[in-house]
């Protein structure tokens, strides 16, 4: 398991865990926006999701087309066990690195 | 589902091209879902479209930032190469922020100017009018001997409608204005009287209610009216129950039968707010063949060309001429496509401005090509290295092309942003006469245009430097930084500077000619004193004005009150005002020189005036006397004519004491000419024609005019008199509205709006061109000095003085400038004819203008040469030679 996760990949994986099996582009983007205040472009969310799928960390399935989407299908994403392991490793590494530091860095 | 809730089509299309296939559908779906369900309801349609475009613009950045380790990206596929090229190009351009910024700015200026002008010109000249099969709608004019166009009489229209086979429907249209009273303030409304076929000709029908019926379009029929959507919403709160009810116009009840759709634009009269049937038939006196006050508009049958219709009308007209020779001394009936008709006046100015914008774009491109050539020369080492590592020539060219496309893309984005402001400015600047200003917007066709020119610029002007950079054997560059300039590239760069100078000269000549014309026009004496003169048009009408005497009494009472106001030095009334689009001409028939065909007699502008009008306007009296308060009804009928008219009708004899008839050659009193006054410009300062006849309004041959203009001369700020004047009108009759208020100086200014519009744009473009050309000359010489630094060092080591070095560099720059000036002058002479119609008082080959702008350009070129030359002269031979 040599897959290192980029920072945005971590956010996407964590968002998928929060969303259960109902994650798709909009909900992932909104989850990240709600929790971090960032405003990523949809294309950014999707390139990351696709990369994570290429790495075998998440899986996807196509939903039904609807009129409000201009007759296009949704793509649902769900995290795979490998993805859970990868995010665990990442978070573990972060905790290890920040352990014992006062992370307010003396700022008010 | 209305169109507003769908994402912008062009943006979606772009996304489908940008996004990779494996998540294209899902991502587009997400965007549309978010757009419809959240952004539109929360922020409105316009903001939502901006949001969508923002996502589109962020997509390529997102894709570039995350190169994906997917199997499709492996190997040498074109996608991976493009991604790699883009990635590399982005990095290269980021490393040289100053260069990148300069190029993007120059391209943005060029593309922005062209896009803004395009979006202004497109709806006017190229987009079809907002009617079904609009290309089949034509106006039908009676053409006159001097190539002018005249309205048709009702009987003429009736006959051509009955006889012609070319048209699906024809309509006659007249003006209508009335005062609506009732619920609130009296309001003066402009509308049109139309035959019942009018809406069929345009191919539109009322959104609510119905159109007019045959029965309603006859003399004496019950009065009905159709309202415009804007009037209906403004005055009746959009209440559809108004249909079927009566409204009061000029004291008469009109039944509302329909409301036009909100989308309906009436290009024949954009200001029209209501429509009522014409209610003519051929027995009416004002339906005569020679009564030219109706416009005819028709819809061609499918498959019939304008040419075929013209041939048929010519035949019909020949028959009419044979049967009624006195009425039809004109030439023929002339069908003109409606679109051509409404844009005829502004077309030359718009095309000239569009050409000017295109020239600026060309100069910008030449400049950018020069910059890229310079860069390519500096990067020879880099290319050589890449070649040594196995890159083919095509590969390097591709990478350079990617860079230039990226630059032009950024320039295009900046250009669109600039164009947004440009278009706003254009709408604010545009002359009042400009048709379809409401349709000017940065719409998808303008964006498509910007995209297309950005692409074209990127490809064409990227290829030249790329080709040059890779032309020689790439491995040669790996030695020391090349010291000799590549002959081909320097030739190309010289040619580019020459073309920049030539193009800049073209624009400068254009704006110089327009500037001189403007000055000539503004020096034209309008024939009256426009300073400190306020003009106020007052409408009289309704049932309280049953006859001419009552109407005239109303105006006289107003005039008496206004003359008594403090601050008023003099005041008078006139039926038409110079330079205000009033146009009231009558045939004038001399008693002494009767014409067998009176309709060929000259016509003159007829001014029905009160005593004191000529004095208030300060129109000089040349001979005889002016009109006095004693010239009233029951007294001998008198007129005053102007100088040019006196010369035309009574050449070589005294016009004073001669008698004329106004209007009808066979009826009415003979009127004695008692005075001759100076000429006044009625139509525009540049218009030649100014035959005029002044007569006491109370002796008018056709009764009182419904609207009169009050001219008031005062000391100090005449605008301050307005409240008191309004008060004076209201004291006489509360229901008579004041409709047009303007100082004469403002009317004088507005009469030249179109010329000013073209001039302002040309000046702006010429200035940009001058700056760009100077930058081009400077850039090329600067590059030359850098490349020849060693040679210059050797020269000064061998005893060349500073002066020799200076003249070497300045000479090189001025050679290019000289050739450019020559080419530009020849091209200017050839092309200046295109703006000849906008010139006044000078010829298109006005020598002082040509010499003047050539001098300006020459001076700017000298300045641009001087800086690099000074740098060259300061080169220390010791340092340069030691470096070897």
Tab-separated table of N, CA and C in Angstrom, chain B residues 18 55 76 118 142 230 264 365-366 416 437 451 502 622 652 654 694 697 712 728 806 811 840 843 846 849 859 866 876:
chain	number	residue	atom	x	y	z
B	18	UNK	N	-14.106	20.228	-22.806
B	18	UNK	CA	-12.971	20.265	-21.877
B	18	UNK	C	-12.893	19.006	-21.018
B	55	UNK	N	-17.512	28.349	-13.221
B	55	UNK	CA	-17.157	26.925	-13.137
B	55	UNK	C	-16.455	26.464	-14.416
B	76	UNK	N	2.721	8.206	-25.720
B	76	UNK	CA	2.876	9.430	-26.488
B	76	UNK	C	1.566	9.834	-27.153
B	118	UNK	N	-17.971	44.643	-32.372
B	118	UNK	CA	-18.747	43.606	-33.049
B	118	UNK	C	-20.116	43.455	-32.398
B	142	UNK	N	-41.831	55.921	-52.448
B	142	UNK	CA	-41.795	56.560	-53.758
B	142	UNK	C	-40.417	57.192	-53.837
B	230	UNK	N	-45.353	47.760	-22.424
B	230	UNK	CA	-44.769	48.683	-21.453
B	230	UNK	C	-45.830	49.653	-20.929
B	264	UNK	N	-42.330	42.259	-28.180
B	264	UNK	CA	-42.542	42.944	-29.456
B	264	UNK	C	-41.734	44.234	-29.523
B	365	UNK	N	-1.732	42.210	-32.989
B	365	UNK	CA	-1.172	40.910	-33.361
B	365	UNK	C	0.253	41.048	-33.881
B	366	UNK	N	0.494	42.077	-34.699
B	366	UNK	CA	1.842	42.288	-35.222
B	366	UNK	C	2.809	42.501	-34.061
B	416	UNK	N	-12.737	39.886	-23.386
B	416	UNK	CA	-14.175	39.793	-23.097
B	416	UNK	C	-14.517	40.663	-21.889
B	437	UNK	N	-30.732	49.890	-30.441
B	437	UNK	CA	-29.753	49.971	-29.357
B	437	UNK	C	-30.105	48.983	-28.251
B	451	UNK	N	-14.092	34.209	-29.039
B	451	UNK	CA	-13.406	32.911	-28.965
B	451	UNK	C	-12.728	32.616	-30.306
B	502	UNK	N	2.259	51.371	-40.935
B	502	UNK	CA	1.296	51.650	-42.007
B	502	UNK	C	-0.134	51.604	-41.484
B	622	UNK	N	-32.517	90.369	-44.122
B	622	UNK	CA	-31.660	90.901	-45.185
B	622	UNK	C	-32.344	92.005	-45.973
B	652	UNK	N	-32.229	86.579	-60.223
B	652	UNK	CA	-32.023	87.829	-60.959
B	652	UNK	C	-33.177	88.805	-60.875
B	654	UNK	N	-36.315	90.758	-58.066
B	654	UNK	CA	-36.601	91.042	-56.667
B	654	UNK	C	-37.756	90.174	-56.180
B	694	UNK	N	-41.513	81.467	-43.822
B	694	UNK	CA	-42.103	81.778	-42.533
B	694	UNK	C	-43.431	82.477	-42.767
B	697	UNK	N	-48.623	82.029	-37.979
B	697	UNK	CA	-49.359	80.796	-37.711
B	697	UNK	C	-50.873	81.018	-37.863
B	712	UNK	N	-37.575	80.507	-26.027
B	712	UNK	CA	-37.467	81.531	-24.985
B	712	UNK	C	-36.008	81.926	-24.841
B	728	UNK	N	-46.818	78.381	-16.168
B	728	UNK	CA	-47.598	79.247	-17.051
B	728	UNK	C	-48.529	78.423	-17.942
B	806	UNK	N	24.641	56.397	-32.450
B	806	UNK	CA	23.251	56.881	-32.374
B	806	UNK	C	22.593	56.849	-33.743
B	811	UNK	N	18.877	55.442	-37.448
B	811	UNK	CA	18.723	55.271	-38.896
B	811	UNK	C	17.991	53.983	-39.229
B	840	UNK	N	-16.993	66.181	-44.019
B	840	UNK	CA	-17.715	67.406	-44.329
B	840	UNK	C	-16.711	68.534	-44.472
B	843	UNK	N	-11.944	67.133	-48.432
B	843	UNK	CA	-11.960	65.954	-49.289
B	843	UNK	C	-11.313	64.801	-48.542
B	846	UNK	N	-7.352	65.051	-48.032
B	846	UNK	CA	-7.018	66.365	-47.519
B	846	UNK	C	-5.541	66.408	-47.126
B	849	UNK	N	-4.165	67.138	-43.466
B	849	UNK	CA	-4.410	66.039	-42.534
B	849	UNK	C	-3.350	64.958	-42.702
B	859	UNK	N	7.321	61.733	-35.333
B	859	UNK	CA	7.855	62.200	-34.050
B	859	UNK	C	7.828	61.077	-33.028
B	866	UNK	N	14.905	56.530	-30.004
B	866	UNK	CA	15.920	57.235	-29.244
B	866	UNK	C	16.421	56.416	-28.055
B	876	UNK	N	30.141	50.227	-23.445
B	876	UNK	CA	31.573	50.380	-23.224
B	876	UNK	C	32.296	49.289	-24.004
